[in-house]
């Protein structure tokens, strides 16, 4: 069983749409959770950490459900510049990070 | 904003040759990592490094690979005898401490011919 699973997509949405991605993790001892954004042939860039109470940063909202072992990312009012691959990253111990395969998003004009 | 810097951005080498990939971590970061990503695939963990020694390594990180921090600033990944399947993007990542997120460098694209 994979440590972190994501729907690879692709998600193709019109500008202005709301889109949500989910990510499940297998290890109940997972400690920290993150969403990264990766553009083609570039490095992953931290989008946001995910806190237990959920958190919001502008148009982006992240949620954590420890009971069901999933995290989510909601993007409101999608922009063309949001087109990228979104990586779910889970830290299991103080030093082990597990990456999902990423969910591809294309925002269409 | 401080950045993790990697050089070179692209390295082409022949099979069997040695390569050294370099990373300059963010100055107050204490934990260092190497990851690789084969085109179209997921990011894979290679090795983590803390307090001048390897803390963990994956099964990918075999005897052909080594890491060091020779001068207290650069963090290097050496591949002794490259294989075709070593062709990938190699990312250095660093972080300040426990529970903090990874900050990635710009990557080195390694092409083995």
GROMACS .gro file of C-alpha atoms in nm:
model
  222
    1UNK     CA    1   0.000   0.000   0.000
    2UNK     CA    2   0.134   0.339  -0.097
    3UNK     CA    3   0.218   0.580   0.185
    4UNK     CA    4   0.047   0.870   0.009
    5UNK     CA    5  -0.211   0.847  -0.268
    6UNK     CA    6  -0.349   1.117  -0.491
    7UNK     CA    7  -0.576   1.116  -0.792
    8UNK     CA    8  -0.336   1.205  -1.075
    9UNK     CA    9  -0.609   1.380  -1.273
   10UNK     CA   10  -0.581   1.565  -1.499
   11UNK     CA   11  -0.829   1.819  -1.374
   12UNK     CA   12  -0.928   2.064  -1.646
   13UNK     CA   13  -1.136   2.350  -1.511
   14UNK     CA   14  -1.250   2.688  -1.648
   15UNK     CA   15  -1.116   3.010  -1.504
   16UNK     CA   16  -1.310   3.112  -1.197
   17UNK     CA   17  -1.407   2.759  -1.102
   18UNK     CA   18  -1.357   2.598  -0.764
   19UNK     CA   19  -1.159   2.277  -0.761
   20UNK     CA   20  -1.072   2.036  -0.480
   21UNK     CA   21  -0.802   1.774  -0.449
   22UNK     CA   22  -0.785   1.497  -0.195
   23UNK     CA   23  -0.493   1.297  -0.070
   24UNK     CA   24  -0.496   0.992   0.156
   25UNK     CA   25  -0.214   0.865   0.373
   26UNK     CA   26  -0.165   0.522   0.520
   27UNK     CA   27   0.041   0.582   0.834
   28UNK     CA   28  -0.168   0.696   1.129
   29UNK     CA   29   0.151   0.819   1.300
   30UNK     CA   30   0.197   1.086   1.033
   31UNK     CA   31   0.283   1.413   1.197
   32UNK     CA   32   0.288   1.698   0.947
   33UNK     CA   33   0.121   1.761   0.617
   34UNK     CA   34   0.196   1.993   0.328
   35UNK     CA   35   0.078   2.090  -0.017
   36UNK     CA   36   0.340   2.177  -0.275
   37UNK     CA   37   0.301   2.314  -0.623
   38UNK     CA   38   0.528   2.194  -0.902
   39UNK     CA   39   0.549   2.348  -1.246
   40UNK     CA   40   0.680   2.143  -1.535
   41UNK     CA   41   1.052   2.064  -1.495
   42UNK     CA   42   1.078   2.290  -1.191
   43UNK     CA   43   1.128   2.228  -0.823
   44UNK     CA   44   0.836   2.171  -0.585
   45UNK     CA   45   0.743   2.491  -0.405
   46UNK     CA   46   0.566   2.499  -0.072
   47UNK     CA   47   0.208   2.613  -0.116
   48UNK     CA   48   0.093   2.567   0.240
   49UNK     CA   49   0.130   2.358   0.550
   50UNK     CA   50  -0.188   2.185   0.666
   51UNK     CA   51  -0.291   2.234   1.027
   52UNK     CA   52  -0.528   2.023   1.232
   53UNK     CA   53  -0.790   2.297   1.248
   54UNK     CA   54  -0.768   2.366   0.875
   55UNK     CA   55  -0.618   2.678   0.732
   56UNK     CA   56  -0.672   2.927   0.456
   57UNK     CA   57  -0.437   3.140   0.249
   58UNK     CA   58  -0.620   3.364   0.009
   59UNK     CA   59  -0.800   3.147  -0.244
   60UNK     CA   60  -0.649   2.827  -0.103
   61UNK     CA   61  -0.795   2.625   0.183
   62UNK     CA   62  -0.640   2.313   0.330
   63UNK     CA   63  -0.813   2.064   0.556
   64UNK     CA   64  -0.691   1.767   0.757
   65UNK     CA   65  -0.905   1.475   0.864
   66UNK     CA   66  -0.698   1.254   1.092
   67UNK     CA   67  -0.978   1.006   1.156
   68UNK     CA   68  -1.012   0.928   0.786
   69UNK     CA   69  -0.646   0.995   0.713
   70UNK     CA   70  -0.687   1.240   0.431
   71UNK     CA   71  -0.600   1.598   0.352
   72UNK     CA   72  -0.763   1.823   0.099
   73UNK     CA   73  -0.684   2.137  -0.095
   74UNK     CA   74  -0.955   2.367  -0.223
   75UNK     CA   75  -0.878   2.635  -0.480
   76UNK     CA   76  -1.143   2.901  -0.529
   77UNK     CA   77  -1.172   3.137  -0.827
   78UNK     CA   78  -0.911   2.946  -1.030
   79UNK     CA   79  -0.661   3.151  -1.228
   80UNK     CA   80  -0.470   3.047  -1.539
   81UNK     CA   81  -0.155   3.073  -1.326
   82UNK     CA   82  -0.284   2.800  -1.095
   83UNK     CA   83  -0.213   2.544  -1.370
   84UNK     CA   84   0.048   2.312  -1.222
   85UNK     CA   85   0.088   1.978  -1.048
   86UNK     CA   86  -0.009   1.977  -0.681
   87UNK     CA   87   0.187   1.744  -0.455
   88UNK     CA   88   0.064   1.611  -0.126
   89UNK     CA   89   0.353   1.556   0.116
   90UNK     CA   90   0.330   1.378   0.449
   91UNK     CA   91   0.594   1.372   0.719
   92UNK     CA   92   0.581   1.046   0.912
   93UNK     CA   93   0.864   1.085   1.159
   94UNK     CA   94   1.094   1.377   1.216
   95UNK     CA   95   1.285   1.295   0.904
   96UNK     CA   96   1.075   1.090   0.663
   97UNK     CA   97   0.872   1.270   0.399
   98UNK     CA   98   0.647   1.085   0.159
   99UNK     CA   99   0.531   1.237  -0.166
  100UNK     CA  100   0.217   1.170  -0.361
  101UNK     CA  101   0.240   1.132  -0.736
  102UNK     CA  102   0.077   1.472  -0.778
  103UNK     CA  103  -0.251   1.595  -0.923
  104UNK     CA  104  -0.234   1.781  -1.251
  105UNK     CA  105  -0.448   2.093  -1.284
  106UNK     CA  106  -0.507   2.289  -1.601
  107UNK     CA  107  -0.714   2.605  -1.582
  108UNK     CA  108  -0.872   2.686  -1.915
  109UNK     CA  109  -0.953   3.040  -2.031
  110UNK     CA  110   1.358   3.535   0.047
  111UNK     CA  111   1.654   3.301   0.104
  112UNK     CA  112   1.685   3.017  -0.144
  113UNK     CA  113   1.848   2.680  -0.178
  114UNK     CA  114   2.087   2.701  -0.472
  115UNK     CA  115   2.197   2.409  -0.686
  116UNK     CA  116   2.466   2.385  -0.949
  117UNK     CA  117   2.493   2.298  -1.226
  118UNK     CA  118   2.142   2.339  -1.361
  119UNK     CA  119   2.209   2.078  -1.628
  120UNK     CA  120   2.481   1.814  -1.643
  121UNK     CA  121   2.539   1.580  -1.934
  122UNK     CA  122   2.773   1.291  -1.871
  123UNK     CA  123   2.869   0.961  -2.024
  124UNK     CA  124   2.780   0.632  -1.863
  125UNK     CA  125   3.044   0.525  -1.613
  126UNK     CA  126   3.161   0.877  -1.537
  127UNK     CA  127   3.151   1.037  -1.195
  128UNK     CA  128   2.936   1.344  -1.131
  129UNK     CA  129   2.913   1.578  -0.836
  130UNK     CA  130   2.600   1.779  -0.780
  131UNK     CA  131   2.625   2.080  -0.552
  132UNK     CA  132   2.380   2.250  -0.320
  133UNK     CA  133   2.409   2.558  -0.102
  134UNK     CA  134   2.148   2.531   0.174
  135UNK     CA  135   1.968   2.821   0.335
  136UNK     CA  136   2.204   2.944   0.605
  137UNK     CA  137   2.012   2.858   0.923
  138UNK     CA  138   1.885   2.523   0.797
  139UNK     CA  139   2.009   2.215   0.974
  140UNK     CA  140   1.856   1.923   0.782
  141UNK     CA  141   1.959   1.843   0.426
  142UNK     CA  142   1.813   1.605   0.173
  143UNK     CA  143   1.860   1.479  -0.178
  144UNK     CA  144   1.564   1.372  -0.386
  145UNK     CA  145   1.536   1.271  -0.747
  146UNK     CA  146   1.253   1.281  -0.995
  147UNK     CA  147   1.257   1.086  -1.317
  148UNK     CA  148   1.061   1.269  -1.585
  149UNK     CA  149   0.690   1.215  -1.539
  150UNK     CA  150   0.730   1.026  -1.214
  151UNK     CA  151   0.705   1.105  -0.846
  152UNK     CA  152   0.967   1.265  -0.626
  153UNK     CA  153   1.183   0.993  -0.468
  154UNK     CA  154   1.384   1.020  -0.149
  155UNK     CA  155   1.754   0.944  -0.169
  156UNK     CA  156   1.918   1.051   0.155
  157UNK     CA  157   1.891   1.279   0.456
  158UNK     CA  158   2.182   1.440   0.636
  159UNK     CA  159   2.200   1.602   0.977
  160UNK     CA  160   2.483   1.698   1.207
  161UNK     CA  161   2.741   1.600   0.945
  162UNK     CA  162   2.621   1.248   0.898
  163UNK     CA  163   2.363   1.051   0.705
  164UNK     CA  164   2.047   1.004   0.907
  165UNK     CA  165   1.853   0.792   0.660
  166UNK     CA  166   1.888   0.663   0.308
  167UNK     CA  167   1.665   0.484   0.063
  168UNK     CA  168   1.734   0.166  -0.131
  169UNK     CA  169   1.812   0.383  -0.432
  170UNK     CA  170   2.108   0.529  -0.245
  171UNK     CA  171   2.347   0.241  -0.302
  172UNK     CA  172   2.726   0.228  -0.293
  173UNK     CA  173   2.747   0.440  -0.607
  174UNK     CA  174   2.612   0.738  -0.418
  175UNK     CA  175   2.774   0.947  -0.147
  176UNK     CA  176   2.708   1.279   0.021
  177UNK     CA  177   2.922   1.519   0.213
  178UNK     CA  178   2.939   1.872   0.340
  179UNK     CA  179   3.307   1.939   0.282
  180UNK     CA  180   3.333   2.304   0.381
  181UNK     CA  181   3.036   2.363   0.607
  182UNK     CA  182   2.835   2.533   0.335
  183UNK     CA  183   2.814   2.321   0.019
  184UNK     CA  184   2.623   1.995   0.041
  185UNK     CA  185   2.721   1.758  -0.238
  186UNK     CA  186   2.587   1.442  -0.396
  187UNK     CA  187   2.838   1.227  -0.580
  188UNK     CA  188   2.749   0.948  -0.818
  189UNK     CA  189   3.062   0.743  -0.875
  190UNK     CA  190   2.981   0.556  -1.193
  191UNK     CA  191   2.670   0.685  -1.360
  192UNK     CA  192   2.419   0.459  -1.530
  193UNK     CA  193   2.161   0.546  -1.793
  194UNK     CA  194   1.887   0.506  -1.535
  195UNK     CA  195   2.043   0.778  -1.318
  196UNK     CA  196   1.909   1.033  -1.567
  197UNK     CA  197   1.667   1.246  -1.367
  198UNK     CA  198   1.617   1.579  -1.195
  199UNK     CA  199   1.803   1.588  -0.866
  200UNK     CA  200   1.668   1.818  -0.602
  201UNK     CA  201   1.840   1.930  -0.287
  202UNK     CA  202   1.604   2.026  -0.004
  203UNK     CA  203   1.672   2.177   0.335
  204UNK     CA  204   1.475   2.272   0.643
  205UNK     CA  205   1.526   2.444   0.976
  206UNK     CA  206   1.408   2.177   1.219
  207UNK     CA  207   1.154   1.921   1.326
  208UNK     CA  208   0.808   1.970   1.173
  209UNK     CA  209   0.924   2.245   0.942
  210UNK     CA  210   0.863   2.205   0.567
  211UNK     CA  211   1.119   2.124   0.302
  212UNK     CA  212   1.257   2.403   0.087
  213UNK     CA  213   1.376   2.280  -0.250
  214UNK     CA  214   1.657   2.400  -0.468
  215UNK     CA  215   1.611   2.470  -0.837
  216UNK     CA  216   1.735   2.122  -0.928
  217UNK     CA  217   2.004   1.972  -1.146
  218UNK     CA  218   1.895   1.790  -1.458
  219UNK     CA  219   2.132   1.497  -1.504
  220UNK     CA  220   2.146   1.333  -1.844
  221UNK     CA  221   2.353   1.016  -1.877
  222UNK     CA  222   2.430   0.912  -2.232
   0.00000   0.00000   0.00000
